[in-house]
Amino acid sequence: LAKTTQPISMDSYEGQEVNITCSHNNIATNDYITWYQQFPSQGPRFIIQGYKTKVTNEVASLFIPADRKSSTLSLPRVSLSDTAVYYCLVGDPNSNSGYALNFGKGTSLLVTP
Amino acid sequence: KAGVTQTPRYLIKTRGQQVTLSCSPISGHRSVSWYQQTPGQGLQFLFEYFSETQRNKGNFPGRFSGRQFSNSRSEMNVSTLELGDSALYLCASRRTGAQETQYFGPGTRLLVL
C-alpha cells in the first residue's frame, strides 16, 4: 500500500479557501486517490476521488499533477461546519485481493470565525 | 436507503473478557470492512469480508477475528480483551469494487476497564 503524508493540522478562517496537500511518492499505476472527512465520534464520509488531473464535485476539488506523487484537496469558502479531520488515501479499488484503506492520522482542520 | 448500522453503539467490558460487535451493511453491499480508531494510532484497517470470505487483513493479532454471513451482515470478535483495545470500531460497506467508495457506520465505542 502506498504511504501518504499530510499535515497534522491546519487552521483557517470562515470564507477562505483551504488547500490540503497529500504526498504519495510510491503511488502505483492502478491506485486511485480518495479523500474522506470525519467529524468526532462519527465514521468517515467520502468527499472526492480521482486518478489524474482535476476532479470537482459540489463539495470540493481534487488536483492531481501529472506525476501523481501528490494531490491537493481544495475546499472553497469553508464554514465552521467544515472543522473535521481529512484523510487522504491511496489504493487500488479494483484489486482482487481486496481494498484495504490506510487512513493514517489525517489532517485536523480548524475553521474559526 | 438505510445506511450502515452498527450495534451496540457503546460497550464497557473488563480485561480478559471477549466481545462481539455487529455490522449491517447497506442493502446490496457485499463487502464489509472493519477498522479500529484510537487517538494514538488513528484509523487502522482490521479486515475485509466479501461474500463470506476474508479477502484482506490488516496487521492485528489473532485475538481479532471476524465473519460474514450470507446476508452480508458481519460480526467482529475480540477475545481476551486488553486495555489497549479501547477504541472506536468502525464498519464500512461497499457493493463490490470497481472504484466504489466505502460507506461507514457510526461505530461502536468500546471501553475496556
PDB file of C-alpha atoms in Angstrom:
ATOM      1  CA  LEU A   1       0.000   0.000   0.000  1.00  0.00           C
ATOM      2  CA  ALA A   2       1.279   3.441  -0.892  1.00  0.00           C
ATOM      3  CA  LYS A   3       2.118   5.535   2.150  1.00  0.00           C
ATOM      4  CA  THR A   4       0.675   9.007   2.381  1.00  0.00           C
ATOM      5  CA  THR A   5       1.950  12.090   4.170  1.00  0.00           C
ATOM      6  CA  GLN A   6      -0.241  15.049   5.006  1.00  0.00           C
ATOM      7  CA  PRO A   7      -0.023  17.911   7.513  1.00  0.00           C
ATOM      8  CA  ILE A   8      -1.180  17.060  11.005  1.00  0.00           C
ATOM      9  CA  SER A   9      -3.245  20.211  11.389  1.00  0.00           C
ATOM     10  CA  MET A  10      -4.362  23.369   9.599  1.00  0.00           C
ATOM     11  CA  ASP A  11      -6.238  26.480  10.673  1.00  0.00           C
ATOM     12  CA  SER A  12      -8.464  28.694   8.550  1.00  0.00           C
ATOM     13  CA  TYR A  13     -10.988  31.491   8.857  1.00  0.00           C
ATOM     14  CA  GLU A  14     -14.521  31.196   7.627  1.00  0.00           C
ATOM     15  CA  GLY A  15     -14.961  32.059   3.976  1.00  0.00           C
ATOM     16  CA  GLN A  16     -11.418  31.230   2.966  1.00  0.00           C
ATOM     17  CA  GLU A  17     -10.320  28.561   0.523  1.00  0.00           C
ATOM     18  CA  VAL A  18      -8.420  25.710   2.150  1.00  0.00           C
ATOM     19  CA  ASN A  19      -5.936  23.514   0.306  1.00  0.00           C
ATOM     20  CA  ILE A  20      -4.684  20.328   1.939  1.00  0.00           C
ATOM     21  CA  THR A  21      -1.811  18.604   0.166  1.00  0.00           C
ATOM     22  CA  CYS A  22      -1.018  14.924   0.442  1.00  0.00           C
ATOM     23  CA  SER A  23       2.225  13.265  -0.674  1.00  0.00           C
ATOM     24  CA  HIS A  24       2.162   9.719  -2.033  1.00  0.00           C
ATOM     25  CA  ASN A  25       5.528   9.131  -3.695  1.00  0.00           C
ATOM     26  CA  ASN A  26       5.023   5.376  -4.074  1.00  0.00           C
ATOM     27  CA  ILE A  27       1.649   5.514  -5.766  1.00  0.00           C
ATOM     28  CA  ALA A  28       1.114   2.574  -8.115  1.00  0.00           C
ATOM     29  CA  THR A  29      -0.264   2.693 -11.623  1.00  0.00           C
ATOM     30  CA  ASN A  30      -3.670   1.341 -10.654  1.00  0.00           C
ATOM     31  CA  ASP A  31      -4.065   3.375  -7.486  1.00  0.00           C
ATOM     32  CA  TYR A  32      -6.768   5.971  -7.034  1.00  0.00           C
ATOM     33  CA  ILE A  33      -6.635   8.886  -4.602  1.00  0.00           C
ATOM     34  CA  THR A  34      -9.562   9.292  -2.255  1.00  0.00           C
ATOM     35  CA  TRP A  35     -10.331  11.853   0.403  1.00  0.00           C
ATOM     36  CA  TYR A  36     -12.577  11.333   3.406  1.00  0.00           C
ATOM     37  CA  GLN A  37     -13.901  13.694   6.069  1.00  0.00           C
ATOM     38  CA  GLN A  38     -14.536  12.674   9.661  1.00  0.00           C
ATOM     39  CA  PHE A  39     -16.373  14.514  12.426  1.00  0.00           C
ATOM     40  CA  PRO A  40     -15.839  13.500  16.081  1.00  0.00           C
ATOM     41  CA  SER A  41     -17.500  10.215  17.059  1.00  0.00           C
ATOM     42  CA  GLN A  42     -18.715   9.580  13.519  1.00  0.00           C
ATOM     43  CA  GLY A  43     -17.498   7.352  10.726  1.00  0.00           C
ATOM     44  CA  PRO A  44     -15.531   8.906   7.851  1.00  0.00           C
ATOM     45  CA  ARG A  45     -17.515  10.281   4.955  1.00  0.00           C
ATOM     46  CA  PHE A  46     -16.389  10.138   1.311  1.00  0.00           C
ATOM     47  CA  ILE A  47     -15.590  13.533  -0.193  1.00  0.00           C
ATOM     48  CA  ILE A  48     -13.944  13.001  -3.563  1.00  0.00           C
ATOM     49  CA  GLN A  49     -11.917  10.523  -5.586  1.00  0.00           C
ATOM     50  CA  GLY A  50      -9.655  10.901  -8.607  1.00  0.00           C
ATOM     51  CA  TYR A  51      -6.995   9.276 -10.728  1.00  0.00           C
ATOM     52  CA  LYS A  52      -5.354  12.183 -12.533  1.00  0.00           C
ATOM     53  CA  THR A  53      -5.746  15.871 -13.423  1.00  0.00           C
ATOM     54  CA  LYS A  54      -8.685  17.578 -11.761  1.00  0.00           C
ATOM     55  CA  VAL A  55     -11.943  16.346 -10.312  1.00  0.00           C
ATOM     56  CA  THR A  56     -14.664  18.604  -8.976  1.00  0.00           C
ATOM     57  CA  ASN A  57     -17.920  17.928  -7.210  1.00  0.00           C
ATOM     58  CA  GLU A  58     -20.358  20.005  -5.198  1.00  0.00           C
ATOM     59  CA  VAL A  59     -18.197  19.780  -2.095  1.00  0.00           C
ATOM     60  CA  ALA A  60     -14.561  20.018  -3.183  1.00  0.00           C
ATOM     61  CA  SER A  61     -11.973  19.863  -5.928  1.00  0.00           C
ATOM     62  CA  LEU A  62      -9.092  17.456  -6.209  1.00  0.00           C
ATOM     63  CA  PHE A  63      -5.962  18.425  -8.097  1.00  0.00           C
ATOM     64  CA  ILE A  64      -3.540  15.703  -9.167  1.00  0.00           C
ATOM     65  CA  PRO A  65      -0.351  16.603 -11.055  1.00  0.00           C
ATOM     66  CA  ALA A  66       0.909  14.547 -13.957  1.00  0.00           C
ATOM     67  CA  ASP A  67       3.381  12.522 -11.869  1.00  0.00           C
ATOM     68  CA  ARG A  68       0.607  11.693  -9.366  1.00  0.00           C
ATOM     69  CA  LYS A  69       3.067  11.784  -6.478  1.00  0.00           C
ATOM     70  CA  SER A  70       0.905  14.267  -4.625  1.00  0.00           C
ATOM     71  CA  SER A  71      -2.629  15.578  -4.591  1.00  0.00           C
ATOM     72  CA  THR A  72      -4.381  18.633  -3.224  1.00  0.00           C
ATOM     73  CA  LEU A  73      -7.863  18.749  -1.772  1.00  0.00           C
ATOM     74  CA  SER A  74      -9.392  22.192  -2.198  1.00  0.00           C
ATOM     75  CA  LEU A  75     -12.338  23.291  -0.071  1.00  0.00           C
ATOM     76  CA  PRO A  76     -13.834  26.554  -1.331  1.00  0.00           C
ATOM     77  CA  ARG A  77     -15.112  29.112   1.178  1.00  0.00           C
ATOM     78  CA  VAL A  78     -15.002  26.955   4.290  1.00  0.00           C
ATOM     79  CA  SER A  79     -17.515  27.345   7.090  1.00  0.00           C
ATOM     80  CA  LEU A  80     -17.352  26.410  10.770  1.00  0.00           C
ATOM     81  CA  SER A  81     -19.021  23.100   9.961  1.00  0.00           C
ATOM     82  CA  ASP A  82     -16.020  22.102   7.835  1.00  0.00           C
ATOM     83  CA  THR A  83     -13.993  21.682  11.029  1.00  0.00           C
ATOM     84  CA  ALA A  84     -13.085  17.998  10.852  1.00  0.00           C
ATOM     85  CA  VAL A  85     -10.279  15.559  10.155  1.00  0.00           C
ATOM     86  CA  TYR A  86      -9.491  14.993   6.486  1.00  0.00           C
ATOM     87  CA  TYR A  87      -7.874  11.790   5.307  1.00  0.00           C
ATOM     88  CA  CYS A  88      -6.003  11.184   2.069  1.00  0.00           C
ATOM     89  CA  LEU A  89      -5.939   7.561   0.906  1.00  0.00           C
ATOM     90  CA  VAL A  90      -4.295   5.781  -1.971  1.00  0.00           C
ATOM     91  CA  GLY A  91      -5.219   2.325  -3.161  1.00  0.00           C
ATOM     92  CA  ASP A  92      -6.404   0.113  -5.958  1.00  0.00           C
ATOM     93  CA  PRO A  93     -10.154  -0.368  -5.571  1.00  0.00           C
ATOM     94  CA  ASN A  94     -10.109  -2.959  -8.338  1.00  0.00           C
ATOM     95  CA  SER A  95      -7.574  -5.169  -6.620  1.00  0.00           C
ATOM     96  CA  ASN A  96      -8.688  -8.785  -6.466  1.00  0.00           C
ATOM     97  CA  SER A  97      -7.109  -9.120  -3.066  1.00  0.00           C
ATOM     98  CA  GLY A  98      -9.394  -6.529  -1.629  1.00  0.00           C
ATOM     99  CA  TYR A  99      -9.168  -2.859  -0.931  1.00  0.00           C
ATOM    100  CA  ALA A 100      -7.551  -2.020   2.347  1.00  0.00           C
ATOM    101  CA  LEU A 101      -7.742   1.606   3.234  1.00  0.00           C
ATOM    102  CA  ASN A 102      -4.820   3.045   5.195  1.00  0.00           C
ATOM    103  CA  PHE A 103      -6.208   6.187   6.734  1.00  0.00           C
ATOM    104  CA  GLY A 104      -3.217   7.329   8.713  1.00  0.00           C
ATOM    105  CA  LYS A 105      -3.813  10.190  11.121  1.00  0.00           C
ATOM    106  CA  GLY A 106      -5.243  12.694   8.684  1.00  0.00           C
ATOM    107  CA  THR A 107      -5.226  16.491   8.784  1.00  0.00           C
ATOM    108  CA  SER A 108      -7.203  18.166  11.522  1.00  0.00           C
ATOM    109  CA  LEU A 109      -8.762  21.313  10.061  1.00  0.00           C
ATOM    110  CA  LEU A 110     -10.000  24.007  12.436  1.00  0.00           C
ATOM    111  CA  VAL A 111     -12.185  26.752  10.983  1.00  0.00           C
ATOM    112  CA  THR A 112     -12.746  29.816  13.130  1.00  0.00           C
ATOM    113  CA  PRO A 113     -14.945  32.901  12.692  1.00  0.00           C
TER     114      PRO A 113
ATOM    115  CA  LYS B   1     -31.805   3.706   1.516  1.00  0.00           C
ATOM    116  CA  ALA B   2     -30.735   2.864   5.069  1.00  0.00           C
ATOM    117  CA  GLY B   3     -27.081   3.382   5.907  1.00  0.00           C
ATOM    118  CA  VAL B   4     -24.615   1.110   7.617  1.00  0.00           C
ATOM    119  CA  THR B   5     -25.750   0.209  11.106  1.00  0.00           C
ATOM    120  CA  GLN B   6     -23.623  -0.999  13.968  1.00  0.00           C
ATOM    121  CA  THR B   7     -24.642  -2.493  17.280  1.00  0.00           C
ATOM    122  CA  PRO B   8     -24.144  -1.870  20.059  1.00  0.00           C
ATOM    123  CA  ARG B   9     -23.131   1.781  19.927  1.00  0.00           C
ATOM    124  CA  TYR B  10     -21.401   1.706  23.298  1.00  0.00           C
ATOM    125  CA  LEU B  11     -19.920  -1.125  25.284  1.00  0.00           C
ATOM    126  CA  ILE B  12     -17.972  -1.480  28.534  1.00  0.00           C
ATOM    127  CA  LYS B  13     -16.011  -4.651  29.199  1.00  0.00           C
ATOM    128  CA  THR B  14     -13.265  -5.730  31.571  1.00  0.00           C
ATOM    129  CA  ARG B  15      -9.851  -7.117  30.751  1.00  0.00           C
ATOM    130  CA  GLY B  16      -9.857 -10.765  29.752  1.00  0.00           C
ATOM    131  CA  GLN B  17     -13.440 -10.764  28.513  1.00  0.00           C
ATOM    132  CA  GLN B  18     -14.449 -11.167  24.925  1.00  0.00           C
ATOM    133  CA  VAL B  19     -16.738  -9.015  22.823  1.00  0.00           C
ATOM    134  CA  THR B  20     -18.730  -9.358  19.616  1.00  0.00           C
ATOM    135  CA  LEU B  21     -19.688  -6.363  17.515  1.00  0.00           C
ATOM    136  CA  SER B  22     -22.214  -6.418  14.722  1.00  0.00           C
ATOM    137  CA  CYS B  23     -22.474  -4.567  11.424  1.00  0.00           C
ATOM    138  CA  SER B  24     -25.295  -4.500   8.910  1.00  0.00           C
ATOM    139  CA  PRO B  25     -24.173  -3.121   5.544  1.00  0.00           C
ATOM    140  CA  ILE B  26     -26.195  -1.067   3.121  1.00  0.00           C
ATOM    141  CA  SER B  27     -28.637  -3.256   1.228  1.00  0.00           C
ATOM    142  CA  GLY B  28     -26.954  -4.730  -1.834  1.00  0.00           C
ATOM    143  CA  HIS B  29     -23.442  -4.192  -0.499  1.00  0.00           C
ATOM    144  CA  ARG B  30     -21.390  -7.370  -0.332  1.00  0.00           C
ATOM    145  CA  SER B  31     -18.117  -6.053   1.053  1.00  0.00           C
ATOM    146  CA  VAL B  32     -17.723  -5.212   4.728  1.00  0.00           C
ATOM    147  CA  SER B  33     -14.547  -3.832   6.253  1.00  0.00           C
ATOM    148  CA  TRP B  34     -13.673  -3.216   9.882  1.00  0.00           C
ATOM    149  CA  TYR B  35     -11.441  -0.512  11.306  1.00  0.00           C
ATOM    150  CA  GLN B  36     -10.132   0.404  14.735  1.00  0.00           C
ATOM    151  CA  GLN B  37      -9.715   4.047  15.651  1.00  0.00           C
ATOM    152  CA  THR B  38      -7.714   5.274  18.631  1.00  0.00           C
ATOM    153  CA  PRO B  39      -6.276   8.714  19.403  1.00  0.00           C
ATOM    154  CA  GLY B  40      -2.740   7.376  19.305  1.00  0.00           C
ATOM    155  CA  GLN B  41      -2.823   5.181  16.204  1.00  0.00           C
ATOM    156  CA  GLY B  42      -5.506   6.834  14.168  1.00  0.00           C
ATOM    157  CA  LEU B  43      -7.782   4.781  11.946  1.00  0.00           C
ATOM    158  CA  GLN B  44      -6.379   1.325  11.210  1.00  0.00           C
ATOM    159  CA  PHE B  45      -7.706  -1.368   8.905  1.00  0.00           C
ATOM    160  CA  LEU B  46      -8.595  -4.682  10.556  1.00  0.00           C
ATOM    161  CA  PHE B  47     -10.040  -6.865   7.796  1.00  0.00           C
ATOM    162  CA  GLU B  48     -12.411  -7.007   4.869  1.00  0.00           C
ATOM    163  CA  TYR B  49     -15.017  -9.640   4.084  1.00  0.00           C
ATOM    164  CA  PHE B  50     -16.605 -10.235   0.723  1.00  0.00           C
ATOM    165  CA  SER B  51     -19.168 -12.953   0.025  1.00  0.00           C
ATOM    166  CA  GLU B  52     -18.476 -14.567   3.398  1.00  0.00           C
ATOM    167  CA  THR B  53     -14.721 -14.800   2.759  1.00  0.00           C
ATOM    168  CA  GLN B  54     -11.981 -12.738   4.329  1.00  0.00           C
ATOM    169  CA  ARG B  55     -10.089 -11.257   1.420  1.00  0.00           C
ATOM    170  CA  ASN B  56      -7.821  -8.778   3.135  1.00  0.00           C
ATOM    171  CA  LYS B  57      -6.365  -8.466   6.606  1.00  0.00           C
ATOM    172  CA  GLY B  58      -4.558  -5.753   8.496  1.00  0.00           C
ATOM    173  CA  ASN B  59      -1.772  -6.088  10.993  1.00  0.00           C
ATOM    174  CA  PHE B  60      -3.666  -7.086  14.134  1.00  0.00           C
ATOM    175  CA  PRO B  61      -3.170 -10.070  16.459  1.00  0.00           C
ATOM    176  CA  GLY B  62      -5.238 -13.216  16.151  1.00  0.00           C
ATOM    177  CA  ARG B  63      -7.426 -12.100  19.058  1.00  0.00           C
ATOM    178  CA  PHE B  64      -9.256 -10.023  16.468  1.00  0.00           C
ATOM    179  CA  SER B  65     -11.443 -12.099  14.189  1.00  0.00           C
ATOM    180  CA  GLY B  66     -14.497 -11.676  12.087  1.00  0.00           C
ATOM    181  CA  ARG B  67     -17.003 -13.357   9.898  1.00  0.00           C
ATOM    182  CA  GLN B  68     -19.640 -12.537   7.356  1.00  0.00           C
ATOM    183  CA  PHE B  69     -22.991 -14.174   6.891  1.00  0.00           C
ATOM    184  CA  SER B  70     -24.842 -14.987   3.695  1.00  0.00           C
ATOM    185  CA  ASN B  71     -26.926 -11.810   4.045  1.00  0.00           C
ATOM    186  CA  SER B  72     -23.654  -9.806   4.147  1.00  0.00           C
ATOM    187  CA  ARG B  73     -24.050  -8.896   7.787  1.00  0.00           C
ATOM    188  CA  SER B  74     -20.752  -9.110   9.604  1.00  0.00           C
ATOM    189  CA  GLU B  75     -19.539  -9.648  13.123  1.00  0.00           C
ATOM    190  CA  MET B  76     -16.216  -8.845  14.669  1.00  0.00           C
ATOM    191  CA  ASN B  77     -14.941 -10.635  17.759  1.00  0.00           C
ATOM    192  CA  VAL B  78     -12.164  -9.651  20.107  1.00  0.00           C
ATOM    193  CA  SER B  79     -11.088 -12.249  22.647  1.00  0.00           C
ATOM    194  CA  THR B  80      -9.079 -11.763  25.831  1.00  0.00           C
ATOM    195  CA  LEU B  81      -9.615  -8.029  25.866  1.00  0.00           C
ATOM    196  CA  GLU B  82      -6.761  -5.727  26.795  1.00  0.00           C
ATOM    197  CA  LEU B  83      -6.902  -2.125  27.967  1.00  0.00           C
ATOM    198  CA  GLY B  84      -5.402  -1.060  24.649  1.00  0.00           C
ATOM    199  CA  ASP B  85      -8.397  -2.448  22.795  1.00  0.00           C
ATOM    200  CA  SER B  86     -10.444   0.514  23.978  1.00  0.00           C
ATOM    201  CA  ALA B  87     -11.337   2.252  20.740  1.00  0.00           C
ATOM    202  CA  LEU B  88     -13.996   3.230  18.261  1.00  0.00           C
ATOM    203  CA  TYR B  89     -14.652   0.283  15.957  1.00  0.00           C
ATOM    204  CA  LEU B  90     -15.954   1.280  12.566  1.00  0.00           C
ATOM    205  CA  CYS B  91     -17.568  -0.833   9.920  1.00  0.00           C
ATOM    206  CA  ALA B  92     -17.765   0.173   6.260  1.00  0.00           C
ATOM    207  CA  SER B  93     -19.556  -1.369   3.319  1.00  0.00           C
ATOM    208  CA  ARG B  94     -19.444  -1.125  -0.458  1.00  0.00           C
ATOM    209  CA  ARG B  95     -21.044  -3.131  -3.243  1.00  0.00           C
ATOM    210  CA  THR B  96     -18.029  -4.935  -4.631  1.00  0.00           C
ATOM    211  CA  GLY B  97     -15.131  -2.936  -6.007  1.00  0.00           C
ATOM    212  CA  ALA B  98     -14.558  -1.025  -9.208  1.00  0.00           C
ATOM    213  CA  GLN B  99     -13.661   2.337  -7.690  1.00  0.00           C
ATOM    214  CA  GLU B 100     -16.619   2.226  -5.379  1.00  0.00           C
ATOM    215  CA  THR B 101     -16.323   4.202  -2.217  1.00  0.00           C
ATOM    216  CA  GLN B 102     -16.886   2.843   1.230  1.00  0.00           C
ATOM    217  CA  TYR B 103     -19.755   3.975   3.422  1.00  0.00           C
ATOM    218  CA  PHE B 104     -19.087   3.998   7.124  1.00  0.00           C
ATOM    219  CA  GLY B 105     -21.359   3.287  10.040  1.00  0.00           C
ATOM    220  CA  PRO B 106     -21.442   5.366  13.234  1.00  0.00           C
ATOM    221  CA  GLY B 107     -19.122   2.978  15.050  1.00  0.00           C
ATOM    222  CA  THR B 108     -19.138   1.066  18.322  1.00  0.00           C
ATOM    223  CA  ARG B 109     -17.247   2.686  21.158  1.00  0.00           C
ATOM    224  CA  LEU B 110     -15.623   0.004  23.312  1.00  0.00           C
ATOM    225  CA  LEU B 111     -14.170   0.770  26.708  1.00  0.00           C
ATOM    226  CA  VAL B 112     -12.077  -1.890  28.401  1.00  0.00           C
ATOM    227  CA  LEU B 113     -11.585  -1.477  32.142  1.00  0.00           C
TER     228      LEU B 113
END
